Amino acid sequence: MERLNSIDQIPERFLEINYRDIKEVFESPTLIRLKGDKEPALFISILLHGNEFSGLQIMQEILKKYQVDGSYDLPRTLWLFVGNVEAASLGLRRQDNELDFNRAWPGTPHPEAPTAQLIAEVMEKITENGLFAALDLHNNTGKNPPYGCISIVNEKNKYLSSFFNHIGMVFHTPKGVSTMAFDEICPAITLECSTPGNPLGIEKAVALIDDLMHMEHFPDKALPEHDLQLVYNSAVLKIAEGVTFGFEEEQGEFELTLTNNFDRHNFTRLEKGEVFAHTTIDKPIIATLENGTDITDDILINENGALSLKKPLMPAMITLDKRIILQDCLCYLLEEYREKR
Ligand SMILES: [Zn+2]
């Protein structure tokens, strides 16, 4: 099992290093505690997915900002967990033979896995004296705006989401994700900082972290409703097995052809009846709920080969990379989250 490296200072070189060279400063997953003026501490995890390197750049920017004469003058105590350094050095999300670092937190179906045991050690250390908030920094593929993901809808989590962007996502699966492990402990959010290195995602995350460093407490007033649009994942769209597919702007004959600039639909409402693809077969796309239930006939309509939705939904996580589409999915369909009052 990989050993957790636990330290209370930052090597100077960490501030400049490229994620692919991270093992030159940390040979194994590393938990750093930096003492600051205020308690309780802010917990931030980066590189749980090795190739999502914005988190590293964000923390380099934050640390540089508070560096004074070779040490750090932080307004609040900070825990920083640098996760899958091995995968980062290989430029991968994770290694094939290990449990995903973001499926290994308390609640994981695989608590016996070495990664889960390492994470349990992290949890034990960071929760000893309470936490102000927990942030997990990620990237995704495709033209997605930066957005936060929260698993519990309460005022503090809504505040975290709204400060990052005007749109936030509510999620409850898969099990073992970092943010869910903090449900009973402190406000917690996953920051999806757009594609790796995306400047807007970095800028927004830096601003949020800086704010949390200085805040005495979360605002007491409820968040105005129009400050945040919360959505949840209502369905996943996958290409049916064996179906040939392509994009309108491409040469070739496909059983499924997605309209021009398909990714322009990302995070915008796709109206009922708005055609987004053409097909020569009956069911080229399968829609399922998160639990796998097939709901294709409930939400998709195929009218003489023109595909559209039966109700307005918001596609997200669209990628134009055919390899990712086949491995993962074509896109998610989001629906507005309504709180029960
Ligand atoms: Zn990730």
Coordinates of C-alpha atoms and ligand atoms in Angstrom, one line a residue:
M1 CA 0.0 0.0 0.0
E2 CA 1.1 3.5 -0.8
R3 CA 2.3 5.4 2.3
L4 CA 0.7 8.8 3.1
N5 CA 3.4 11.5 3.3
S6 CA 2.3 13.9 6.0
I7 CA 4.2 17.2 6.3
D8 CA 3.8 20.8 7.6
Q9 CA 5.7 22.8 5.0
I10 CA 5.7 23.3 1.2
P11 CA 8.9 22.6 -0.7
E12 CA 9.8 25.8 -2.6
R13 CA 9.8 23.9 -6.0
F14 CA 6.1 23.0 -5.5
L15 CA 5.2 26.5 -6.5
E16 CA 6.6 26.2 -10.0
I17 CA 6.3 22.5 -10.8
N18 CA 4.5 21.1 -13.8
Y19 CA 2.0 18.3 -12.8
R20 CA 4.0 15.7 -14.8
D21 CA 7.0 16.4 -12.6
I22 CA 5.1 16.3 -9.3
K23 CA 7.0 13.2 -8.1
E24 CA 10.2 15.3 -7.9
V25 CA 8.7 17.0 -4.8
F26 CA 6.2 14.3 -3.6
E27 CA 6.9 10.7 -4.2
S28 CA 3.6 9.5 -2.7
P29 CA 0.2 11.1 -2.0
T30 CA 0.9 14.0 0.4
L31 CA -1.1 15.8 3.1
I32 CA 0.3 19.2 4.0
R33 CA -0.8 21.3 7.0
L34 CA 0.0 25.0 6.9
K35 CA -0.8 27.0 10.0
G36 CA -2.7 30.2 9.5
D37 CA -4.4 32.9 11.6
K38 CA -7.9 31.6 11.7
E39 CA -9.3 28.2 12.6
P40 CA -10.9 25.8 11.8
A41 CA -8.9 24.9 8.7
L42 CA -9.9 24.9 5.1
F43 CA -9.3 21.5 3.4
I44 CA -8.4 21.4 -0.3
S45 CA -7.7 18.3 -2.4
I46 CA -6.0 18.4 -5.8
L47 CA -4.9 15.8 -8.4
L48 CA -7.3 13.2 -7.1
H49 CA -7.5 12.7 -10.9
G50 CA -3.9 12.8 -12.1
N51 CA -4.4 14.7 -15.4
E52 CA -6.8 17.4 -14.0
F53 CA -4.0 19.8 -13.2
S54 CA -5.9 23.1 -12.7
G55 CA -6.0 22.4 -9.0
L56 CA -2.2 22.4 -8.8
Q57 CA -2.0 25.7 -10.7
I58 CA -4.7 27.2 -8.5
M59 CA -2.9 26.3 -5.3
Q60 CA 0.4 27.5 -6.7
E61 CA -1.3 30.9 -7.3
I62 CA -2.8 31.0 -3.8
L63 CA 0.5 30.0 -2.1
K64 CA 2.5 32.5 -4.0
K65 CA 0.1 35.2 -2.9
Y66 CA 0.7 34.5 0.7
Q67 CA 4.4 33.8 0.5
V68 CA 6.5 36.0 2.7
D69 CA 10.3 35.5 3.1
G70 CA 10.2 31.8 2.2
S71 CA 7.3 31.0 4.6
Y72 CA 3.5 31.5 4.4
D73 CA 1.4 34.1 6.1
L74 CA -2.0 32.5 5.7
P75 CA -5.2 34.1 7.0
R76 CA -6.6 30.6 7.7
T77 CA -5.1 27.3 8.5
L78 CA -4.9 25.1 5.3
W79 CA -4.9 21.4 4.7
L80 CA -3.8 20.5 1.2
F81 CA -4.0 17.0 -0.1
V82 CA -2.1 16.2 -3.2
G83 CA -3.6 12.9 -4.3
N84 CA -2.7 10.7 -7.2
V85 CA 0.9 11.8 -7.9
E86 CA 1.7 8.6 -9.7
A87 CA -1.1 9.0 -12.2
A88 CA -0.3 12.8 -12.5
S89 CA 3.3 11.9 -13.5
L90 CA 2.0 9.6 -16.1
G91 CA -0.5 12.2 -17.4
L92 CA -3.4 9.8 -16.5
R93 CA -6.7 10.2 -14.6
R94 CA -5.8 7.1 -12.7
Q95 CA -3.8 3.9 -13.1
D96 CA -5.6 0.8 -14.4
N97 CA -4.8 -1.3 -11.4
E98 CA -6.1 1.0 -8.6
L99 CA -9.3 2.4 -7.2
D100 CA -10.1 5.9 -8.5
F101 CA -8.9 8.5 -5.8
N102 CA -12.3 10.1 -6.1
R103 CA -14.3 6.9 -5.4
A104 CA -12.3 6.0 -2.3
W105 CA -13.7 8.3 0.3
P106 CA -15.9 7.2 3.3
G107 CA -19.0 5.7 1.8
T108 CA -17.0 3.9 -1.0
P109 CA -18.2 0.4 -1.9
H110 CA -14.5 -0.7 -1.7
P111 CA -13.3 0.3 1.8
E112 CA -10.7 -2.5 1.7
A113 CA -8.9 -1.1 -1.3
P114 CA -5.4 0.4 -0.6
T115 CA -6.5 3.8 -2.0
A116 CA -9.5 3.8 0.4
Q117 CA -7.3 3.0 3.4
L118 CA -5.0 5.9 2.5
I119 CA -7.9 8.3 2.2
A120 CA -9.3 7.0 5.6
E121 CA -6.0 8.1 7.1
V122 CA -6.3 11.6 5.5
M123 CA -9.9 11.9 6.8
E124 CA -8.8 11.0 10.3
K125 CA -6.1 13.7 10.4
I126 CA -8.0 16.5 8.8
T127 CA -11.2 16.1 10.8
E128 CA -9.5 16.1 14.2
N129 CA -10.0 19.8 14.9
G130 CA -13.0 20.5 12.7
L131 CA -13.1 22.1 9.2
F132 CA -14.3 25.4 7.8
A133 CA -15.1 23.9 4.4
A134 CA -13.8 21.2 2.0
L135 CA -13.0 21.9 -1.6
D136 CA -12.1 19.3 -4.2
L137 CA -10.6 20.6 -7.4
H138 CA -11.2 18.9 -10.8
N139 CA -11.4 19.5 -14.5
N140 CA -13.5 17.9 -17.2
T141 CA -13.5 17.6 -21.0
G142 CA -15.5 19.6 -23.5
K143 CA -16.9 23.1 -23.5
N144 CA -18.2 23.2 -20.0
P145 CA -18.4 26.4 -17.9
P146 CA -16.8 26.2 -14.4
Y147 CA -19.4 24.9 -12.0
G148 CA -19.6 23.4 -8.5
C149 CA -21.2 20.1 -7.4
I150 CA -22.8 19.7 -4.0
S151 CA -24.4 16.7 -2.5
I152 CA -26.4 18.4 0.2
V153 CA -28.5 21.5 -0.6
N154 CA -28.2 23.9 2.3
E155 CA -27.4 27.6 2.6
K156 CA -23.6 27.2 3.1
N157 CA -23.2 24.8 0.2
K158 CA -25.4 27.0 -2.0
Y159 CA -23.2 30.0 -1.0
L160 CA -20.1 28.0 -2.0
S161 CA -21.7 27.1 -5.4
S162 CA -22.9 30.6 -6.1
F163 CA -19.6 32.2 -5.4
F164 CA -18.0 29.9 -7.9
N165 CA -20.6 30.4 -10.7
H166 CA -24.3 31.1 -11.2
I167 CA -24.9 27.4 -12.0
G168 CA -24.3 24.5 -9.6
M169 CA -25.1 20.8 -9.7
V170 CA -26.6 18.6 -7.1
F171 CA -25.4 15.0 -7.1
H172 CA -25.8 11.8 -5.0
T173 CA -23.9 9.2 -6.9
P174 CA -21.4 7.6 -7.4
K175 CA -20.5 6.5 -3.9
G176 CA -17.1 7.3 -2.5
V177 CA -16.7 10.8 -4.0
S178 CA -14.8 13.2 -1.8
T179 CA -17.4 15.9 -1.4
M180 CA -20.1 13.4 0.0
A181 CA -17.7 12.3 2.7
F182 CA -18.0 15.8 4.3
D183 CA -21.9 15.9 4.4
E184 CA -22.0 15.7 8.2
I185 CA -18.7 17.5 8.8
C186 CA -18.6 20.9 7.0
P187 CA -19.7 22.7 3.8
A188 CA -18.2 20.9 0.9
I189 CA -18.0 21.3 -2.9
T190 CA -16.4 19.8 -6.0
L191 CA -15.2 22.5 -8.2
E192 CA -15.3 21.5 -11.9
C193 CA -12.9 24.1 -13.3
S194 CA -13.6 23.5 -17.0
T195 CA -10.8 21.9 -19.1
P196 CA -7.3 21.5 -17.5
G197 CA -5.6 24.9 -17.5
N198 CA -8.7 26.9 -18.4
P199 CA -8.0 30.5 -17.2
L200 CA -11.6 31.3 -16.2
G201 CA -11.9 28.1 -14.0
I202 CA -8.6 28.9 -12.3
E203 CA -9.5 32.6 -11.7
K204 CA -12.9 31.7 -10.2
A205 CA -11.4 29.0 -7.9
V206 CA -8.6 31.3 -6.7
A207 CA -11.2 34.0 -5.9
L208 CA -13.4 31.5 -4.0
I209 CA -10.4 30.1 -2.0
D210 CA -9.2 33.5 -1.2
D211 CA -12.6 34.5 0.1
L212 CA -12.8 31.4 2.3
M213 CA -9.4 32.2 3.7
H214 CA -10.6 35.6 4.9
M215 CA -14.2 34.9 5.9
E216 CA -15.0 34.9 9.6
H217 CA -18.1 32.8 9.0
F218 CA -20.6 32.0 6.3
P219 CA -23.3 34.7 5.6
D220 CA -26.3 34.3 7.9
K221 CA -28.7 35.6 5.3
A222 CA -30.3 33.1 2.9
L223 CA -28.9 33.2 -0.6
P224 CA -31.2 35.2 -3.0
E225 CA -32.9 32.7 -5.3
H226 CA -31.7 34.3 -8.5
D227 CA -28.0 34.1 -7.5
L228 CA -27.8 30.4 -8.2
Q229 CA -29.4 28.0 -10.6
L230 CA -29.2 24.5 -9.2
V231 CA -29.5 21.6 -11.6
Y232 CA -29.3 17.8 -11.3
N233 CA -28.5 15.0 -13.6
S234 CA -31.7 13.6 -15.0
A235 CA -30.4 11.3 -17.7
V236 CA -27.3 10.0 -19.5
L237 CA -27.2 9.7 -23.3
K238 CA -25.1 7.0 -24.8
I239 CA -24.7 5.8 -28.4
A240 CA -26.4 2.4 -28.8
E241 CA -23.9 -0.4 -29.2
G242 CA -22.4 -0.8 -32.6
V243 CA -24.1 2.3 -34.1
T244 CA -21.9 4.3 -36.4
F245 CA -21.9 8.0 -35.7
G246 CA -20.4 11.3 -36.7
F247 CA -20.9 15.0 -36.9
E248 CA -22.6 17.0 -39.7
E249 CA -19.4 18.8 -40.6
E250 CA -17.6 15.5 -41.2
Q251 CA -17.4 13.5 -44.4
G252 CA -19.0 10.1 -44.4
E253 CA -22.2 8.2 -44.0
F254 CA -23.3 7.4 -40.4
E255 CA -26.3 5.7 -38.8
L256 CA -26.4 8.7 -36.4
T257 CA -25.3 12.2 -37.5
L258 CA -25.2 14.9 -34.8
T259 CA -25.9 18.5 -35.9
N260 CA -23.3 21.1 -36.5
N261 CA -21.3 22.3 -33.5
F262 CA -23.2 19.9 -31.3
D263 CA -21.3 21.1 -28.2
R264 CA -23.0 24.6 -28.5
H265 CA -25.9 23.0 -26.6
N266 CA -23.6 22.6 -23.6
F267 CA -25.3 24.1 -20.5
T268 CA -28.1 25.7 -22.6
R269 CA -31.7 24.6 -22.7
L270 CA -32.5 22.2 -25.6
E271 CA -36.1 22.8 -26.3
K272 CA -38.8 20.2 -26.8
G273 CA -38.9 19.3 -30.5
E274 CA -35.5 21.0 -31.3
V275 CA -33.8 18.5 -33.6
F276 CA -30.2 17.7 -32.5
A277 CA -29.4 14.6 -34.7
H278 CA -30.5 12.7 -37.7
T279 CA -30.6 8.9 -38.0
T280 CA -31.2 6.1 -40.4
I281 CA -32.2 3.6 -37.6
D282 CA -34.9 3.4 -34.9
K283 CA -33.0 3.8 -31.7
P284 CA -29.4 5.1 -32.2
I285 CA -29.3 6.7 -28.7
I286 CA -30.1 5.2 -25.3
A287 CA -31.2 7.4 -22.4
T288 CA -30.8 6.0 -18.9
L289 CA -31.3 7.3 -15.3
E290 CA -28.2 7.3 -13.1
N291 CA -29.3 3.8 -11.8
G292 CA -29.3 2.4 -15.3
T293 CA -33.1 2.4 -15.9
D294 CA -33.8 2.8 -19.6
I295 CA -36.0 5.9 -20.2
T296 CA -35.3 6.4 -23.9
D297 CA -38.9 6.3 -24.9
D298 CA -39.9 8.8 -22.2
I299 CA -37.6 11.6 -23.3
L300 CA -36.5 11.0 -26.9
I301 CA -38.6 11.1 -30.0
N302 CA -37.5 9.9 -33.5
E303 CA -39.7 11.5 -36.1
N304 CA -38.8 10.2 -39.6
G305 CA -35.1 10.1 -38.6
A306 CA -35.1 13.5 -36.8
L307 CA -34.2 13.2 -33.1
S308 CA -35.4 15.6 -30.5
L309 CA -36.4 15.8 -26.8
K310 CA -40.0 15.2 -25.5
K311 CA -39.3 17.9 -22.8
P312 CA -36.8 20.7 -22.4
L313 CA -33.6 19.7 -20.8
M314 CA -30.1 21.0 -20.5
P315 CA -27.3 18.9 -22.1
A316 CA -24.0 19.1 -20.3
M317 CA -20.5 17.5 -20.4
I318 CA -20.8 17.2 -24.2
T319 CA -17.5 16.2 -25.8
L320 CA -16.7 15.9 -29.5
D321 CA -14.0 13.4 -28.8
K322 CA -15.4 10.1 -30.3
R323 CA -13.2 8.0 -28.0
I324 CA -14.5 9.6 -24.9
I325 CA -18.1 9.4 -26.3
L326 CA -17.7 5.7 -26.6
Q327 CA -15.9 5.2 -23.3
D328 CA -18.1 7.4 -21.3
C329 CA -21.2 8.9 -22.8
L330 CA -22.4 11.4 -25.4
C331 CA -23.7 13.8 -22.7
Y332 CA -25.8 14.2 -19.6
L333 CA -29.2 15.9 -19.5
L334 CA -29.7 18.2 -16.7
E335 CA -33.0 19.3 -15.2
E336 CA -33.7 22.2 -12.8
Y337 CA -33.4 21.2 -9.1
R338 CA -36.4 22.3 -7.1
E339 CA -36.1 22.4 -3.3
K340 CA -39.0 20.9 -1.3
R341 CA -40.1 23.8 0.9
Ligands
ZN1 ZN -12.0 14.7 -11.8

